[in-house]
Amino acid sequence: MQRTIVFGNISLDHIHRPGHPPIHQLGGAALHLAVAAARTGLPTAPAAAIGSDLAHLPDDPRLPPLDWTLLHHAPQPSARFTIHYDEAGTITAVDTAYGAAEHLTAHALHLIDRYPQAAFHVSCRHPLHIRAALSALASRGCTFSLDFHLPSAPQLIPAAAPWLRHATTVFVNTEEHALLTLTAGPQPCPEVVISDGPRPARIVCNGRALPPVTPPALPTVRQITGAGDTLAGTYLAHRAHGIPPATALTHAVQAASHHTAHTPLTLPAPRRAPS
């Protein structure tokens, strides 16, 4: 099966939610999405720029087997995000220190040149230069999908607009979908997957809205960060296996819901026992 290369951040996150103690955890869209895809059987290589503070990632026993060979090791510390949520689970503020992630654009362009036959997923986040990355993918005829993140979506959806028609799938939440529709029309690419937290998710597939999928009700929510990335990674893996969009979305919604019930990847991380 074709390997999927995931461009995005892998980071050290501080999560603040009302009524919960702050959590220091592994994060970043590239990590969450690649983990979900790999757990669903898709050969996946996260392509992020990290510092020596995350050099232990391949030894973390909580992570599934991933292709770690496309990480770029930079001299700066890894990206760090402090994310604040309100009681509804909506992000209210993000404080950023990009650090090593400032090298991501150059690294992404190098990998597109080196592996043009791979499939790619682009997590459209700063500091990746979205115009440069998507232009390179489209000009080489690469297969790619992408997603957005609400705090930066007002800037990055317009930046991505000229290349959206080349994407196979775009993942957005309901607020991002409104921005996407305003910018690029109701059907910017063959598949638009729209999530809405604990509310039903849906797909607009080749201009046709498929039946929505309601997430299962879970008694405990232990984490919010990474749920949308888990949905995207699971969906892409099922689609790569030839599963139809509606069925793939059902599996993806279930995986995202179960992700919220699991304990976050808190730090410090354990190491694998010597073999």
GROMACS .gro file of C-alpha atoms in nm:
model
  275
    1MET     CA    1   0.000   0.000   0.000
    2GLN     CA    2   0.118   0.352  -0.083
    3ARG     CA    3   0.293   0.528   0.206
    4THR     CA    4   0.132   0.849   0.333
    5ILE     CA    5   0.366   1.130   0.438
    6VAL     CA    6   0.213   1.369   0.691
    7PHE     CA    7   0.336   1.728   0.700
    8GLY     CA    8   0.267   1.909   1.026
    9ASN     CA    9   0.391   1.981   1.374
   10ILE     CA   10   0.490   1.742   1.650
   11SER     CA   11   0.497   1.939   1.970
   12LEU     CA   12   0.511   1.962   2.346
   13ASP     CA   13   0.171   2.088   2.456
   14HIS     CA   14   0.032   2.245   2.772
   15ILE     CA   15  -0.345   2.190   2.782
   16HIS     CA   16  -0.576   2.401   2.999
   17ARG     CA   17  -0.944   2.303   3.041
   18PRO     CA   18  -1.189   2.448   3.297
   19GLY     CA   19  -1.223   2.217   3.597
   20HIS     CA   20  -0.917   2.009   3.502
   21PRO     CA   21  -0.552   2.038   3.610
   22PRO     CA   22  -0.313   2.153   3.335
   23ILE     CA   23  -0.163   1.866   3.134
   24HIS     CA   24   0.181   1.849   2.974
   25GLN     CA   25   0.160   1.609   2.680
   26LEU     CA   26   0.280   1.505   2.338
   27GLY     CA   27   0.082   1.677   2.067
   28GLY     CA   28   0.075   1.816   1.718
   29ALA     CA   29  -0.147   1.735   1.424
   30ALA     CA   30   0.122   1.532   1.246
   31LEU     CA   31   0.157   1.301   1.545
   32HIS     CA   32  -0.214   1.249   1.619
   33LEU     CA   33  -0.306   1.196   1.255
   34ALA     CA   34  -0.015   0.962   1.180
   35VAL     CA   35  -0.087   0.753   1.491
   36ALA     CA   36  -0.454   0.712   1.396
   37ALA     CA   37  -0.369   0.621   1.035
   38ALA     CA   38  -0.105   0.369   1.142
   39ARG     CA   39  -0.343   0.205   1.389
   40THR     CA   40  -0.585   0.156   1.100
   41GLY     CA   41  -0.321  -0.015   0.888
   42LEU     CA   42  -0.193   0.267   0.668
   43PRO     CA   43   0.188   0.291   0.625
   44THR     CA   44   0.248   0.639   0.761
   45ALA     CA   45   0.552   0.864   0.799
   46PRO     CA   46   0.516   1.182   1.004
   47ALA     CA   47   0.735   1.451   0.844
   48ALA     CA   48   0.789   1.711   1.114
   49ALA     CA   49   1.084   1.917   1.235
   50ILE     CA   50   1.172   1.842   1.596
   51GLY     CA   51   1.446   1.917   1.848
   52SER     CA   52   1.652   1.684   2.063
   53ASP     CA   53   1.383   1.706   2.332
   54LEU     CA   54   1.166   1.473   2.118
   55ALA     CA   55   1.442   1.246   1.991
   56HIS     CA   56   1.295   0.965   2.207
   57LEU     CA   57   0.971   0.944   2.007
   58PRO     CA   58   1.055   0.616   1.827
   59ASP     CA   59   1.115   0.456   2.169
   60ASP     CA   60   0.776   0.553   2.314
   61PRO     CA   61   0.587   0.222   2.370
   62ARG     CA   62   0.248   0.398   2.364
   63LEU     CA   63   0.283   0.474   1.992
   64PRO     CA   64   0.210   0.226   1.711
   65PRO     CA   65   0.478   0.133   1.457
   66LEU     CA   66   0.545   0.439   1.242
   67ASP     CA   67   0.803   0.525   0.979
   68TRP     CA   68   1.015   0.778   1.169
   69THR     CA   69   1.277   0.816   0.896
   70LEU     CA   70   1.134   1.143   0.759
   71LEU     CA   71   1.168   1.349   1.076
   72HIS     CA   72   1.397   1.650   1.049
   73HIS     CA   73   1.616   1.696   1.357
   74ALA     CA   74   1.686   2.065   1.419
   75PRO     CA   75   1.910   2.237   1.676
   76GLN     CA   76   1.622   2.438   1.827
   77PRO     CA   77   1.372   2.302   2.084
   78SER     CA   78   1.060   2.137   1.944
   79ALA     CA   79   0.745   2.341   1.891
   80ARG     CA   80   0.552   2.420   2.208
   81PHE     CA   81   0.185   2.512   2.225
   82THR     CA   82  -0.017   2.626   2.523
   83ILE     CA   83  -0.383   2.564   2.437
   84HIS     CA   84  -0.679   2.698   2.636
   85TYR     CA   85  -1.030   2.551   2.599
   86ASP     CA   86  -1.364   2.672   2.730
   87GLU     CA   87  -1.623   2.445   2.895
   88ALA     CA   88  -1.771   2.353   2.554
   89GLY     CA   89  -1.433   2.227   2.433
   90THR     CA   90  -1.371   2.521   2.199
   91ILE     CA   91  -1.020   2.663   2.173
   92THR     CA   92  -1.011   3.013   2.319
   93ALA     CA   93  -0.639   3.091   2.298
   94VAL     CA   94  -0.316   2.937   2.170
   95ASP     CA   95   0.030   3.053   2.272
   96THR     CA   96   0.305   2.932   2.039
   97ALA     CA   97   0.681   2.890   2.028
   98TYR     CA   98   0.761   2.729   1.693
   99GLY     CA   99   1.128   2.654   1.751
  100ALA     CA  100   1.239   2.361   1.533
  101ALA     CA  101   0.915   2.377   1.332
  102GLU     CA  102   1.051   2.683   1.150
  103HIS     CA  103   1.244   2.430   0.938
  104LEU     CA  104   0.928   2.247   0.827
  105THR     CA  105   0.869   2.427   0.496
  106ALA     CA  106   1.217   2.357   0.360
  107HIS     CA  107   1.192   1.997   0.481
  108ALA     CA  108   0.849   1.950   0.318
  109LEU     CA  109   0.966   2.087  -0.017
  110HIS     CA  110   1.266   1.853  -0.009
  111LEU     CA  111   1.044   1.551   0.057
  112ILE     CA  112   0.799   1.644  -0.220
  113ASP     CA  113   1.092   1.653  -0.463
  114ARG     CA  114   1.228   1.324  -0.331
  115TYR     CA  115   0.905   1.122  -0.306
  116PRO     CA  116   0.661   1.258  -0.567
  117GLN     CA  117   0.486   0.918  -0.596
  118ALA     CA  118   0.387   0.910  -0.226
  119ALA     CA  119   0.051   1.022  -0.091
  120PHE     CA  120   0.068   1.331   0.128
  121HIS     CA  121  -0.144   1.487   0.399
  122VAL     CA  122  -0.090   1.852   0.487
  123SER     CA  123  -0.194   1.977   0.830
  124CYS     CA  124  -0.237   2.343   0.744
  125ARG     CA  125  -0.083   2.509   1.046
  126HIS     CA  126   0.174   2.780   1.103
  127PRO     CA  127   0.468   2.796   1.049
  128LEU     CA  128   0.438   2.575   0.736
  129HIS     CA  129   0.426   2.796   0.423
  130ILE     CA  130   0.101   2.663   0.281
  131ARG     CA  131   0.126   2.829  -0.062
  132ALA     CA  132   0.473   2.685  -0.121
  133ALA     CA  133   0.382   2.334  -0.006
  134LEU     CA  134   0.053   2.306  -0.195
  135SER     CA  135   0.195   2.463  -0.509
  136ALA     CA  136   0.476   2.206  -0.509
  137LEU     CA  137   0.235   1.916  -0.456
  138ALA     CA  138  -0.004   2.030  -0.729
  139SER     CA  139   0.267   2.108  -0.984
  140ARG     CA  140   0.408   1.756  -0.945
  141GLY     CA  141   0.069   1.590  -0.965
  142CYS     CA  142   0.097   1.445  -0.615
  143THR     CA  143  -0.196   1.289  -0.434
  144PHE     CA  144  -0.273   1.492  -0.123
  145SER     CA  145  -0.536   1.574   0.137
  146LEU     CA  146  -0.538   1.852   0.394
  147ASP     CA  147  -0.700   1.987   0.708
  148PHE     CA  148  -0.720   2.319   0.892
  149HIS     CA  149  -0.715   2.445   1.252
  150LEU     CA  150  -0.967   2.707   1.357
  151PRO     CA  151  -0.728   2.966   1.512
  152SER     CA  152  -0.535   2.995   1.183
  153ALA     CA  153  -0.809   2.896   0.936
  154PRO     CA  154  -0.909   3.257   0.847
  155GLN     CA  155  -0.557   3.310   0.711
  156LEU     CA  156  -0.473   2.964   0.578
  157ILE     CA  157  -0.797   2.871   0.399
  158PRO     CA  158  -0.762   3.169   0.159
  159ALA     CA  159  -0.391   3.088   0.123
  160ALA     CA  160  -0.478   2.731   0.023
  161ALA     CA  161  -0.772   2.820  -0.203
  162PRO     CA  162  -0.591   2.808  -0.542
  163TRP     CA  163  -0.491   2.445  -0.484
  164LEU     CA  164  -0.797   2.300  -0.307
  165ARG     CA  165  -0.934   2.154  -0.632
  166HIS     CA  166  -0.623   1.934  -0.656
  167ALA     CA  167  -0.685   1.776  -0.313
  168THR     CA  168  -0.866   1.445  -0.270
  169THR     CA  169  -1.014   1.533   0.070
  170VAL     CA  170  -1.039   1.840   0.292
  171PHE     CA  171  -1.114   1.804   0.666
  172VAL     CA  172  -1.281   2.095   0.849
  173ASN     CA  173  -1.505   2.159   1.147
  174THR     CA  174  -1.833   2.345   1.109
  175GLU     CA  175  -1.683   2.691   1.158
  176GLU     CA  176  -1.397   2.617   0.921
  177HIS     CA  177  -1.648   2.479   0.671
  178ALA     CA  178  -1.829   2.813   0.667
  179LEU     CA  179  -1.499   2.987   0.589
  180LEU     CA  180  -1.416   2.724   0.327
  181THR     CA  181  -1.752   2.765   0.153
  182LEU     CA  182  -1.721   3.143   0.156
  183THR     CA  183  -1.372   3.122   0.008
  184ALA     CA  184  -1.395   2.834  -0.237
  185GLY     CA  185  -1.763   2.746  -0.285
  186PRO     CA  186  -1.965   2.447  -0.162
  187GLN     CA  187  -1.753   2.178  -0.332
  188PRO     CA  188  -1.385   2.278  -0.347
  189CYS     CA  189  -1.265   1.916  -0.390
  190PRO     CA  190  -1.418   1.566  -0.427
  191GLU     CA  191  -1.461   1.500  -0.052
  192VAL     CA  192  -1.518   1.753   0.226
  193VAL     CA  193  -1.540   1.592   0.570
  194ILE     CA  194  -1.707   1.816   0.830
  195SER     CA  195  -1.680   1.735   1.201
  196ASP     CA  196  -1.858   1.905   1.488
  197GLY     CA  197  -1.716   1.775   1.816
  198PRO     CA  198  -1.972   1.551   1.991
  199ARG     CA  199  -2.235   1.636   1.729
  200PRO     CA  200  -2.289   1.453   1.399
  201ALA     CA  201  -2.016   1.458   1.135
  202ARG     CA  202  -2.092   1.458   0.765
  203ILE     CA  203  -1.940   1.440   0.417
  204VAL     CA  204  -2.011   1.633   0.101
  205CYS     CA  205  -1.896   1.387  -0.164
  206ASN     CA  206  -1.884   1.502  -0.527
  207GLY     CA  207  -2.144   1.765  -0.447
  208ARG     CA  208  -2.378   1.526  -0.264
  209ALA     CA  209  -2.432   1.536   0.113
  210LEU     CA  210  -2.416   1.188   0.265
  211PRO     CA  211  -2.611   1.094   0.580
  212PRO     CA  212  -2.454   1.236   0.898
  213VAL     CA  213  -2.283   1.011   1.152
  214THR     CA  214  -2.349   1.069   1.522
  215PRO     CA  215  -2.057   1.000   1.760
  216PRO     CA  216  -2.123   0.743   2.034
  217ALA     CA  217  -2.197   0.885   2.378
  218LEU     CA  218  -1.906   0.823   2.616
  219PRO     CA  219  -1.927   0.866   2.994
  220THR     CA  220  -1.586   1.029   3.034
  221VAL     CA  221  -1.390   1.275   2.821
  222ARG     CA  222  -1.023   1.267   2.921
  223GLN     CA  223  -0.885   1.472   2.631
  224ILE     CA  224  -1.005   1.690   2.346
  225THR     CA  225  -0.682   1.773   2.165
  226GLY     CA  226  -0.623   1.546   1.866
  227ALA     CA  227  -0.980   1.421   1.817
  228GLY     CA  228  -1.017   1.587   1.476
  229ASP     CA  229  -0.675   1.461   1.368
  230THR     CA  230  -0.771   1.110   1.480
  231LEU     CA  231  -1.087   1.133   1.270
  232ALA     CA  232  -0.887   1.245   0.967
  233GLY     CA  233  -0.616   0.981   1.001
  234THR     CA  234  -0.867   0.700   1.049
  235TYR     CA  235  -1.077   0.818   0.755
  236LEU     CA  236  -0.775   0.839   0.522
  237ALA     CA  237  -0.662   0.490   0.620
  238HIS     CA  238  -1.002   0.338   0.551
  239ARG     CA  239  -1.031   0.519   0.218
  240ALA     CA  240  -0.683   0.394   0.122
  241HIS     CA  241  -0.816   0.041   0.186
  242GLY     CA  242  -1.099   0.106  -0.062
  243ILE     CA  243  -1.372   0.158   0.200
  244PRO     CA  244  -1.658   0.382   0.075
  245PRO     CA  245  -1.678   0.735   0.220
  246ALA     CA  246  -1.988   0.678   0.438
  247THR     CA  247  -1.843   0.366   0.601
  248ALA     CA  248  -1.502   0.527   0.641
  249LEU     CA  249  -1.665   0.821   0.819
  250THR     CA  250  -1.849   0.589   1.058
  251HIS     CA  251  -1.521   0.424   1.159
  252ALA     CA  252  -1.347   0.762   1.181
  253VAL     CA  253  -1.613   0.913   1.407
  254GLN     CA  254  -1.595   0.613   1.638
  255ALA     CA  255  -1.215   0.636   1.656
  256ALA     CA  256  -1.226   1.009   1.734
  257SER     CA  257  -1.479   0.951   2.013
  258HIS     CA  258  -1.270   0.674   2.167
  259HIS     CA  259  -0.964   0.898   2.145
  260THR     CA  260  -1.132   1.147   2.377
  261ALA     CA  261  -1.189   0.872   2.636
  262HIS     CA  262  -0.822   0.765   2.643
  263THR     CA  263  -0.555   0.906   2.872
  264PRO     CA  264  -0.345   1.172   2.695
  265LEU     CA  265   0.016   1.102   2.602
  266THR     CA  266   0.147   1.281   2.908
  267LEU     CA  267   0.513   1.363   2.963
  268PRO     CA  268   0.766   1.244   3.059
  269ALA     CA  269   0.706   0.951   2.828
  270PRO     CA  270   0.808   0.593   2.910
  271ARG     CA  271   1.075   0.423   2.704
  272ARG     CA  272   1.058   0.089   2.530
  273ALA     CA  273   1.220  -0.195   2.719
  274PRO     CA  274   1.541  -0.322   2.553
  275SER     CA  275   1.474  -0.618   2.325
   0.00000   0.00000   0.00000
